[in-house]
């Protein structure tokens, strides 16, 4: 490669740089020749609507507290498999309506003397 051809290439590059600058500037938002930027005529712009007024949410009802479970949940008749639910300090036989008071770790039927073991969480009463 001769020295003259190197100079010619350099001159061509220097001549093309301003043209390349216009093309690069177009990507950055610079106006190109032949392109007109115009503003919209007055009164044609759309106004952004105002946000709706703030309305607080209505108060939500307070949930009912969890029911208080008795310390004992009832007794189980080992002969029949019937469950006697807790009622006050003792248990009640739902079939007959009899109340069985507590006795030690369970309940007893005062009429017959039968003993029913307690059915409490984590053990019996």
C-alpha positions as protocol buffer text, in pm:
chain_id: "A"
residue {
  index: 1
  type: UNK
  ca { x: 0 y: 0 z: 0 }
}
residue {
  index: 2
  type: UNK
  ca { x: 144 y: 333 z: -98 }
}
residue {
  index: 3
  type: UNK
  ca { x: 138 y: 651 z: 98 }
}
residue {
  index: 4
  type: UNK
  ca { x: -96 y: 819 z: -152 }
}
residue {
  index: 5
  type: UNK
  ca { x: -365 y: 552 z: -114 }
}
residue {
  index: 6
  type: UNK
  ca { x: -352 y: 591 z: 268 }
}
residue {
  index: 7
  type: UNK
  ca { x: -402 y: 965 z: 236 }
}
residue {
  index: 8
  type: UNK
  ca { x: -693 y: 914 z: -2 }
}
residue {
  index: 9
  type: UNK
  ca { x: -864 y: 678 z: 242 }
}
residue {
  index: 10
  type: UNK
  ca { x: -813 y: 929 z: 523 }
}
residue {
  index: 11
  type: UNK
  ca { x: -965 y: 1209 z: 314 }
}
residue {
  index: 12
  type: UNK
  ca { x: -1267 y: 996 z: 224 }
}
residue {
  index: 13
  type: UNK
  ca { x: -1324 y: 916 z: 592 }
}
residue {
  index: 14
  type: UNK
  ca { x: -1296 y: 1283 z: 690 }
}
residue {
  index: 15
  type: UNK
  ca { x: -1546 y: 1379 z: 420 }
}
residue {
  index: 16
  type: UNK
  ca { x: -1796 y: 1116 z: 529 }
}
residue {
  index: 17
  type: UNK
  ca { x: -1782 y: 1197 z: 903 }
}
residue {
  index: 18
  type: UNK
  ca { x: -2022 y: 1495 z: 887 }
}
residue {
  index: 19
  type: UNK
  ca { x: -2276 y: 1284 z: 697 }
}
residue {
  index: 20
  type: UNK
  ca { x: -2247 y: 1004 z: 951 }
}
residue {
  index: 21
  type: UNK
  ca { x: -2292 y: 1257 z: 1232 }
}
residue {
  index: 22
  type: UNK
  ca { x: -2630 y: 1365 z: 1090 }
}
residue {
  index: 23
  type: UNK
  ca { x: -2745 y: 1006 z: 1068 }
}
residue {
  index: 24
  type: UNK
  ca { x: -2636 y: 936 z: 1426 }
}
residue {
  index: 25
  type: UNK
  ca { x: -2794 y: 1259 z: 1551 }
}
residue {
  index: 26
  type: UNK
  ca { x: -3130 y: 1154 z: 1406 }
}
residue {
  index: 27
  type: UNK
  ca { x: -3144 y: 865 z: 1650 }
}
residue {
  index: 28
  type: UNK
  ca { x: -3078 y: 1102 z: 1940 }
}
residue {
  index: 29
  type: UNK
  ca { x: -3373 y: 1328 z: 1851 }
}
residue {
  index: 30
  type: UNK
  ca { x: -3188 y: 1587 z: 1637 }
}
residue {
  index: 31
  type: UNK
  ca { x: -3394 y: 1709 z: 1342 }
}
residue {
  index: 32
  type: UNK
  ca { x: -3299 y: 1578 z: 1000 }
}
residue {
  index: 33
  type: UNK
  ca { x: -3321 y: 1783 z: 689 }
}
residue {
  index: 34
  type: UNK
  ca { x: -3665 y: 1780 z: 526 }
}
residue {
  index: 35
  type: UNK
  ca { x: -3844 y: 1688 z: 846 }
}
residue {
  index: 36
  type: UNK
  ca { x: -4066 y: 1947 z: 1013 }
}
residue {
  index: 37
  type: UNK
  ca { x: -4159 y: 1947 z: 1378 }
}
residue {
  index: 38
  type: UNK
  ca { x: -4489 y: 2112 z: 1449 }
}
residue {
  index: 39
  type: UNK
  ca { x: -4681 y: 2175 z: 1765 }
}
residue {
  index: 40
  type: UNK
  ca { x: -5049 y: 2089 z: 1783 }
}
residue {
  index: 41
  type: UNK
  ca { x: -5278 y: 2388 z: 1734 }
}
residue {
  index: 42
  type: UNK
  ca { x: -5399 y: 2549 z: 2059 }
}
residue {
  index: 43
  type: UNK
  ca { x: -5703 y: 2385 z: 2215 }
}
residue {
  index: 44
  type: UNK
  ca { x: -5648 y: 2044 z: 2058 }
}
residue {
  index: 45
  type: UNK
  ca { x: -5453 y: 1893 z: 2345 }
}
residue {
  index: 46
  type: UNK
  ca { x: -5646 y: 1651 z: 2558 }
}
residue {
  index: 47
  type: UNK
  ca { x: -5658 y: 1729 z: 2924 }
}
residue {
  index: 48
  type: UNK
  ca { x: -5587 y: 1450 z: 3166 }
}
residue {
  index: 49
  type: UNK
  ca { x: -5898 y: 1395 z: 3376 }
}
residue {
  index: 50
  type: UNK
  ca { x: -5868 y: 1466 z: 3746 }
}
residue {
  index: 51
  type: UNK
  ca { x: -5860 y: 1159 z: 3969 }
}
residue {
  index: 52
  type: UNK
  ca { x: -6186 y: 1074 z: 4144 }
}
residue {
  index: 53
  type: UNK
  ca { x: -6226 y: 1219 z: 4491 }
}
residue {
  index: 54
  type: UNK
  ca { x: -6094 y: 1005 z: 4774 }
}
residue {
  index: 55
  type: UNK
  ca { x: -6363 y: 800 z: 4942 }
}
residue {
  index: 56
  type: UNK
  ca { x: -6253 y: 603 z: 5246 }
}
residue {
  index: 57
  type: UNK
  ca { x: -6371 y: 245 z: 5260 }
}
residue {
  index: 58
  type: UNK
  ca { x: -6663 y: 181 z: 5493 }
}
residue {
  index: 59
  type: UNK
  ca { x: -6573 y: 32 z: 5827 }
}
residue {
  index: 60
  type: UNK
  ca { x: -6570 y: -344 z: 5818 }
}
residue {
  index: 61
  type: UNK
  ca { x: -6754 y: -526 z: 6094 }
}
residue {
  index: 62
  type: UNK
  ca { x: -6531 y: -664 z: 6363 }
}
residue {
  index: 63
  type: UNK
  ca { x: -6525 y: -1043 z: 6347 }
}
residue {
  index: 64
  type: UNK
  ca { x: -6680 y: -1220 z: 6641 }
}
residue {
  index: 65
  type: UNK
  ca { x: -6428 y: -1349 z: 6890 }
}
residue {
  index: 66
  type: UNK
  ca { x: -6356 y: -1719 z: 6885 }
}
residue {
  index: 67
  type: UNK
  ca { x: -6584 y: -1907 z: 7122 }
}
residue {
  index: 68
  type: UNK
  ca { x: -6428 y: -1993 z: 7452 }
}
residue {
  index: 69
  type: UNK
  ca { x: -6398 y: -2367 z: 7473 }
}
residue {
  index: 70
  type: UNK
  ca { x: -6432 y: -2526 z: 7811 }
}
residue {
  index: 71
  type: UNK
  ca { x: -6121 y: -2675 z: 7969 }
}
residue {
  index: 72
  type: UNK
  ca { x: -6280 y: -3014 z: 7915 }
}
residue {
  index: 73
  type: UNK
  ca { x: -6455 y: -3115 z: 7598 }
}
residue {
  index: 74
  type: UNK
  ca { x: -6665 y: -3400 z: 7724 }
}
residue {
  index: 75
  type: UNK
  ca { x: -6657 y: -3768 z: 7797 }
}
residue {
  index: 76
  type: UNK
  ca { x: -6684 y: -4091 z: 7604 }
}
residue {
  index: 77
  type: UNK
  ca { x: -6891 y: -4385 z: 7722 }
}
residue {
  index: 78
  type: UNK
  ca { x: -6658 y: -4681 z: 7666 }
}
residue {
  index: 79
  type: UNK
  ca { x: -6948 y: -4932 z: 7653 }
}
residue {
  index: 80
  type: UNK
  ca { x: -7168 y: -4763 z: 7393 }
}
residue {
  index: 81
  type: UNK
  ca { x: -6922 y: -4523 z: 7226 }
}
residue {
  index: 82
  type: UNK
  ca { x: -7155 y: -4230 z: 7294 }
}
residue {
  index: 83
  type: UNK
  ca { x: -6997 y: -3889 z: 7335 }
}
residue {
  index: 84
  type: UNK
  ca { x: -7118 y: -3671 z: 7620 }
}
residue {
  index: 85
  type: UNK
  ca { x: -7048 y: -3300 z: 7550 }
}
residue {
  index: 86
  type: UNK
  ca { x: -6925 y: -3061 z: 7817 }
}
residue {
  index: 87
  type: UNK
  ca { x: -7190 y: -2869 z: 8009 }
}
residue {
  index: 88
  type: UNK
  ca { x: -7078 y: -2640 z: 8289 }
}
residue {
  index: 89
  type: UNK
  ca { x: -6833 y: -2831 z: 8509 }
}
residue {
  index: 90
  type: UNK
  ca { x: -6958 y: -3171 z: 8403 }
}
residue {
  index: 91
  type: UNK
  ca { x: -7101 y: -3341 z: 8096 }
}
residue {
  index: 92
  type: UNK
  ca { x: -7454 y: -3410 z: 7980 }
}
residue {
  index: 93
  type: UNK
  ca { x: -7603 y: -3716 z: 7816 }
}
residue {
  index: 94
  type: UNK
  ca { x: -7780 y: -3572 z: 7509 }
}
residue {
  index: 95
  type: UNK
  ca { x: -8006 y: -3877 z: 7477 }
}
residue {
  index: 96
  type: UNK
  ca { x: -8147 y: -3868 z: 7831 }
}
residue {
  index: 97
  type: UNK
  ca { x: -8057 y: -3515 z: 7944 }
}
residue {
  index: 98
  type: UNK
  ca { x: -7881 y: -3644 z: 8257 }
}
residue {
  index: 99
  type: UNK
  ca { x: -7599 y: -3437 z: 8403 }
}
residue {
  index: 100
  type: UNK
  ca { x: -7282 y: -3618 z: 8508 }
}
residue {
  index: 101
  type: UNK
  ca { x: -7056 y: -3427 z: 8752 }
}
residue {
  index: 102
  type: UNK
  ca { x: -6675 y: -3449 z: 8744 }
}
residue {
  index: 103
  type: UNK
  ca { x: -6497 y: -3715 z: 8945 }
}
residue {
  index: 104
  type: UNK
  ca { x: -6117 y: -3740 z: 8936 }
}
residue {
  index: 105
  type: UNK
  ca { x: -6007 y: -3763 z: 8572 }
}
residue {
  index: 106
  type: UNK
  ca { x: -6356 y: -3829 z: 8433 }
}
residue {
  index: 107
  type: UNK
  ca { x: -6726 y: -3809 z: 8513 }
}
residue {
  index: 108
  type: UNK
  ca { x: -6976 y: -4039 z: 8684 }
}
residue {
  index: 109
  type: UNK
  ca { x: -7345 y: -4107 z: 8663 }
}
residue {
  index: 110
  type: UNK
  ca { x: -7483 y: -4047 z: 9015 }
}
residue {
  index: 111
  type: UNK
  ca { x: -7789 y: -4261 z: 8944 }
}
residue {
  index: 112
  type: UNK
  ca { x: -7603 y: -4576 z: 8829 }
}
residue {
  index: 113
  type: UNK
  ca { x: -7248 y: -4510 z: 8952 }
}
residue {
  index: 114
  type: UNK
  ca { x: -7100 y: -4562 z: 8605 }
}
residue {
  index: 115
  type: UNK
  ca { x: -6767 y: -4390 z: 8541 }
}
residue {
  index: 116
  type: UNK
  ca { x: -6684 y: -4220 z: 8205 }
}
residue {
  index: 117
  type: UNK
  ca { x: -6325 y: -4117 z: 8129 }
}
residue {
  index: 118
  type: UNK
  ca { x: -6274 y: -3752 z: 8030 }
}
residue {
  index: 119
  type: UNK
  ca { x: -6197 y: -3646 z: 7673 }
}
residue {
  index: 120
  type: UNK
  ca { x: -5994 y: -3329 z: 7728 }
}
residue {
  index: 121
  type: UNK
  ca { x: -5722 y: -3190 z: 7498 }
}
residue {
  index: 122
  type: UNK
  ca { x: -5380 y: -3313 z: 7605 }
}
residue {
  index: 123
  type: UNK
  ca { x: -5525 y: -3569 z: 7841 }
}
residue {
  index: 124
  type: UNK
  ca { x: -5835 y: -3602 z: 8054 }
}
residue {
  index: 125
  type: UNK
  ca { x: -5968 y: -3371 z: 8319 }
}
